[in-house]
Amino acid sequence: MKPPYCALTPEGYPAIFFSALGALVFAMLDCPVLAVLFFVLCWFALNFFRDPERVVPDEEKIAVSPADGRVVKLERREDPISGENRLCICIFMNVFNVHVNRVPVQGTITDIKYYPGKFFNASLDKASKDNERCAYQLTDEQGQTWTFVQIAGLIARRIVCRVEKGDTLARGERFGMIRFGSRVDLYVPDGYIPTVSCGQEVLGGQTVIARRLTE
C-alpha cells in the first residue's frame, strides 16, 4: 500500500501564489504586519485547498462518504432528481475540512442539474432547497441510482464540477469541490442501510457510509 500524500487542488493555485508573493514582498519591504497577514492567508489557502490521497475500501456492497465533515442529519426526503422518497445523509463541511468531493460507489454519471440560489448557512434545512447547489445522479453497476448534491454555504460561493454526463467513475474518485464552508447530501437507494450516525466525523472516499443488505 502506498503511503498517503497531500496534493493541492488546481483551484487553489492562484490564492496560494498571490498570498505567498504578498508575504514575500511585504517581508522585503520590512512591513511585518502585512507580511504576517499574507503568510496567514497563504497558510489558510494551503490548508483549504489540500487534496490528500485516501485509502478507498475495496469490499463489496458498500458506499463511501462523498465528503469530509460531520454527519448532521439522517432522514428520508424527496430525491431532487428522481423524485423518490429516500434516505438522505447530510454531511456538513467546515472551512478546515478537505473540500474535494468523491463519488460513493462505482458507476456512470447519468444526470447533472445546477441550481443557482442563495447562501444560507449550509447546516440549515432550507439550504437544501434555497442555496446554490449542484445535483448529480450516478447509476451503479447494479442499475441503482444514487444522487449526491453539493450545497454552497455562507462563505462558499462557487461549486466546482469536474465531471460530465456519461463519465464512468470508480468508487472514491473525485468529482468536484466546494469552496469554503458547505454541505453534501447523499440520497441512498433502497436496499442500503446507513453505517454512520449523527455527529460522526467522516472522511471522503474512505469512511464507509452505507452498506447493502444481503440479498
CSV table of C-alpha atoms in Angstrom, one decimal:
chain,number,residue,atom,x,y,z
A,1,MET,CA,0.0,0.0,0.0
A,2,LYS,CA,1.4,3.4,-1.0
A,3,PRO,CA,1.7,5.9,1.9
A,4,PRO,CA,-0.8,8.8,1.5
A,5,TYR,CA,0.4,12.1,0.4
A,6,CYS,CA,-1.2,15.5,0.3
A,7,ALA,CA,-1.5,17.3,-3.0
A,8,LEU,CA,-3.3,20.6,-3.8
A,9,THR,CA,-6.3,21.3,-6.0
A,10,PRO,CA,-5.7,23.4,-9.1
A,11,GLU,CA,-8.4,25.8,-7.9
A,12,GLY,CA,-6.1,26.8,-5.1
A,13,TYR,CA,-3.0,27.7,-7.1
A,14,PRO,CA,-3.9,31.5,-7.6
A,15,ALA,CA,-4.8,32.1,-4.0
A,16,ILE,CA,-1.6,30.3,-2.8
A,17,PHE,CA,0.6,32.0,-5.3
A,18,PHE,CA,-0.6,35.6,-4.6
A,19,SER,CA,-0.7,35.2,-0.8
A,20,ALA,CA,2.8,33.8,-0.8
A,21,LEU,CA,4.0,36.5,-3.1
A,22,GLY,CA,2.4,39.2,-0.9
A,23,ALA,CA,4.1,37.7,2.2
A,24,LEU,CA,7.5,37.8,0.4
A,25,VAL,CA,7.1,41.3,-0.9
A,26,PHE,CA,6.0,42.8,2.4
A,27,ALA,CA,8.7,41.0,4.2
A,28,MET,CA,11.3,42.5,1.8
A,29,LEU,CA,9.7,45.9,2.3
A,30,ASP,CA,10.0,45.5,6.1
A,31,CYS,CA,6.3,45.6,6.7
A,32,PRO,CA,6.0,42.8,9.3
A,33,VAL,CA,2.2,43.2,10.0
A,34,LEU,CA,1.3,42.9,6.3
A,35,ALA,CA,3.9,40.1,5.8
A,36,VAL,CA,2.4,38.1,8.6
A,37,LEU,CA,-1.2,38.7,7.4
A,38,PHE,CA,-0.3,37.4,3.9
A,39,PHE,CA,1.6,34.5,5.5
A,40,VAL,CA,-1.6,33.5,7.4
A,41,LEU,CA,-3.7,33.8,4.2
A,42,CYS,CA,-1.2,31.6,2.5
A,43,TRP,CA,-1.4,29.0,5.3
A,44,PHE,CA,-5.2,29.1,5.1
A,45,ALA,CA,-5.1,28.6,1.4
A,46,LEU,CA,-2.7,25.7,1.6
A,47,ASN,CA,-4.9,24.1,4.3
A,48,PHE,CA,-8.2,24.7,2.5
A,49,PHE,CA,-7.1,23.5,-1.0
A,50,ARG,CA,-5.3,20.4,0.2
A,51,ASP,CA,-6.3,17.2,-1.6
A,52,PRO,CA,-4.9,14.2,0.2
A,53,GLU,CA,-4.9,10.7,-1.2
A,54,ARG,CA,-7.4,8.3,0.5
A,55,VAL,CA,-7.4,4.6,1.0
A,56,VAL,CA,-10.7,3.6,-0.6
A,57,PRO,CA,-12.2,0.3,0.8
A,58,ASP,CA,-12.4,-2.4,-1.8
A,59,GLU,CA,-15.1,-4.6,-0.2
A,60,GLU,CA,-18.3,-5.2,-2.0
A,61,LYS,CA,-21.8,-3.9,-1.2
A,62,ILE,CA,-20.6,-0.6,0.4
A,63,ALA,CA,-20.7,3.1,-0.3
A,64,VAL,CA,-18.1,5.6,0.9
A,65,SER,CA,-18.6,9.1,2.2
A,66,PRO,CA,-18.7,11.7,-0.6
A,67,ALA,CA,-17.2,14.4,1.6
A,68,ASP,CA,-15.1,15.1,4.7
A,69,GLY,CA,-17.0,16.6,7.6
A,70,ARG,CA,-19.7,15.8,10.2
A,71,VAL,CA,-22.9,13.9,9.7
A,72,VAL,CA,-25.6,16.4,10.7
A,73,LYS,CA,-28.8,14.7,9.6
A,74,LEU,CA,-30.1,11.2,8.6
A,75,GLU,CA,-33.7,11.3,7.3
A,76,ARG,CA,-36.0,10.3,4.5
A,77,ARG,CA,-36.7,13.1,2.0
A,78,GLU,CA,-37.5,13.6,-1.7
A,79,ASP,CA,-34.6,12.9,-4.1
A,80,PRO,CA,-34.1,16.2,-6.1
A,81,ILE,CA,-33.5,14.3,-9.4
A,82,SER,CA,-35.6,11.1,-9.2
A,83,GLY,CA,-38.3,12.4,-7.0
A,84,GLU,CA,-38.3,9.2,-4.9
A,85,ASN,CA,-38.5,9.2,-1.2
A,86,ARG,CA,-35.1,8.1,0.0
A,87,LEU,CA,-32.7,8.1,2.9
A,88,CYS,CA,-30.6,11.3,2.9
A,89,ILE,CA,-27.3,11.5,4.7
A,90,CYS,CA,-26.2,15.2,5.2
A,91,ILE,CA,-22.6,16.0,5.7
A,92,PHE,CA,-21.5,19.4,6.8
A,93,MET,CA,-18.0,20.7,5.9
A,94,ASN,CA,-16.5,23.5,7.9
A,95,VAL,CA,-13.7,25.7,6.5
A,96,PHE,CA,-11.0,23.4,8.0
A,97,ASN,CA,-12.2,20.2,6.3
A,98,VAL,CA,-10.9,18.9,2.9
A,99,HIS,CA,-13.4,20.2,0.4
A,100,VAL,CA,-12.7,17.9,-2.5
A,101,ASN,CA,-15.8,15.6,-3.1
A,102,ARG,CA,-15.8,11.9,-4.2
A,103,VAL,CA,-18.3,9.5,-5.6
A,104,PRO,CA,-19.7,7.0,-3.1
A,105,VAL,CA,-19.8,4.0,-5.5
A,106,GLN,CA,-18.6,3.0,-8.9
A,107,GLY,CA,-20.9,4.0,-11.7
A,108,THR,CA,-21.8,6.3,-14.6
A,109,ILE,CA,-22.9,9.9,-14.2
A,110,THR,CA,-26.4,10.0,-15.8
A,111,ASP,CA,-27.6,13.4,-14.9
A,112,ILE,CA,-26.3,16.8,-13.6
A,113,LYS,CA,-28.5,19.6,-12.5
A,114,TYR,CA,-27.3,23.0,-11.4
A,115,TYR,CA,-29.5,25.4,-9.3
A,116,PRO,CA,-28.5,29.0,-8.7
A,117,GLY,CA,-29.6,30.2,-5.3
A,118,LYS,CA,-28.9,32.0,-2.1
A,119,PHE,CA,-26.2,31.4,0.6
A,120,PHE,CA,-27.8,30.5,3.9
A,121,ASN,CA,-25.9,28.6,6.5
A,122,ALA,CA,-25.4,25.1,4.9
A,123,SER,CA,-26.4,23.4,8.1
A,124,LEU,CA,-30.0,24.7,7.9
A,125,ASP,CA,-32.8,22.6,6.4
A,126,LYS,CA,-33.7,25.3,3.9
A,127,ALA,CA,-30.2,25.2,2.4
A,128,SER,CA,-31.1,22.0,0.5
A,129,LYS,CA,-33.8,23.9,-1.5
A,130,ASP,CA,-32.8,27.6,-1.4
A,131,ASN,CA,-29.0,27.6,-1.7
A,132,GLU,CA,-26.8,27.4,-4.8
A,133,ARG,CA,-26.3,23.7,-5.4
A,134,CYS,CA,-25.4,21.1,-8.0
A,135,ALA,CA,-27.1,17.6,-8.0
A,136,TYR,CA,-25.5,14.6,-9.7
A,137,GLN,CA,-27.2,11.3,-10.5
A,138,LEU,CA,-25.0,8.2,-10.8
A,139,THR,CA,-26.1,4.7,-11.9
A,140,ASP,CA,-24.1,1.9,-10.3
A,141,GLU,CA,-23.2,-1.5,-11.7
A,142,GLN,CA,-26.5,-3.0,-10.3
A,143,GLY,CA,-28.6,-0.4,-12.1
A,144,GLN,CA,-29.5,1.5,-9.0
A,145,THR,CA,-29.3,5.3,-8.9
A,146,TRP,CA,-27.5,7.5,-6.4
A,147,THR,CA,-27.9,11.2,-6.0
A,148,PHE,CA,-25.4,13.5,-4.3
A,149,VAL,CA,-25.8,17.2,-4.0
A,150,GLN,CA,-23.1,19.9,-3.4
A,151,ILE,CA,-24.7,22.8,-1.5
A,152,ALA,CA,-22.9,26.1,-1.1
A,153,GLY,CA,-22.9,27.7,2.3
A,154,LEU,CA,-22.5,31.1,3.9
A,155,ILE,CA,-18.9,31.5,2.7
A,156,ALA,CA,-18.8,29.2,-0.2
A,157,ARG,CA,-19.8,30.9,-3.4
A,158,ARG,CA,-18.5,28.6,-6.1
A,159,ILE,CA,-19.3,25.0,-6.8
A,160,VAL,CA,-16.7,23.2,-8.9
A,161,CYS,CA,-17.9,20.4,-11.1
A,162,ARG,CA,-15.3,18.2,-12.8
A,163,VAL,CA,-17.4,15.6,-14.5
A,164,GLU,CA,-19.9,15.4,-17.3
A,165,LYS,CA,-22.8,13.1,-18.2
A,166,GLY,CA,-21.6,9.8,-19.4
A,167,ASP,CA,-18.4,9.8,-17.3
A,168,THR,CA,-17.7,6.5,-15.5
A,169,LEU,CA,-16.0,6.8,-12.2
A,170,ALA,CA,-14.5,4.4,-9.7
A,171,ARG,CA,-15.6,4.4,-6.0
A,172,GLY,CA,-13.9,7.2,-4.2
A,173,GLU,CA,-12.9,9.1,-7.4
A,174,ARG,CA,-13.0,12.9,-7.3
A,175,PHE,CA,-15.9,14.6,-9.0
A,176,GLY,CA,-15.6,18.2,-7.7
A,177,MET,CA,-15.3,20.5,-4.8
A,178,ILE,CA,-16.9,23.4,-3.0
A,179,ARG,CA,-15.0,26.5,-1.9
A,180,PHE,CA,-15.2,27.1,1.9
A,181,GLY,CA,-17.9,26.0,4.3
A,182,SER,CA,-20.6,23.9,2.6
A,183,ARG,CA,-22.5,20.6,2.6
A,184,VAL,CA,-23.0,17.5,0.6
A,185,ASP,CA,-26.3,15.5,0.7
A,186,LEU,CA,-26.2,11.8,-0.3
A,187,TYR,CA,-29.5,10.1,-1.4
A,188,VAL,CA,-29.2,6.4,-0.8
A,189,PRO,CA,-31.1,3.8,-2.9
A,190,ASP,CA,-33.4,1.3,-1.3
A,191,GLY,CA,-31.6,-1.8,-0.1
A,192,TYR,CA,-28.8,0.1,1.7
A,193,ILE,CA,-28.6,1.0,5.4
A,194,PRO,CA,-26.5,3.7,6.9
A,195,THR,CA,-23.4,2.8,8.8
A,196,VAL,CA,-22.9,6.2,10.3
A,197,SER,CA,-24.7,8.3,12.9
A,198,CYS,CA,-25.5,11.9,13.5
A,199,GLY,CA,-22.5,13.8,14.9
A,200,GLN,CA,-20.0,11.3,13.4
A,201,GLU,CA,-16.9,12.7,11.6
A,202,VAL,CA,-16.3,11.1,8.2
A,203,LEU,CA,-13.6,11.1,5.5
A,204,GLY,CA,-14.5,11.4,1.8
A,205,GLY,CA,-13.7,8.3,-0.2
A,206,GLN,CA,-12.6,6.4,2.9
A,207,THR,CA,-15.3,6.2,5.6
A,208,VAL,CA,-18.0,3.5,4.8
A,209,ILE,CA,-21.2,5.4,5.0
A,210,ALA,CA,-23.8,2.8,3.8
A,211,ARG,CA,-24.0,-0.9,3.3
A,212,ARG,CA,-26.2,-3.0,1.1
A,213,LEU,CA,-28.4,-5.6,2.8
A,214,THR,CA,-27.6,-9.2,1.9
A,215,GLU,CA,-29.7,-10.4,-1.0
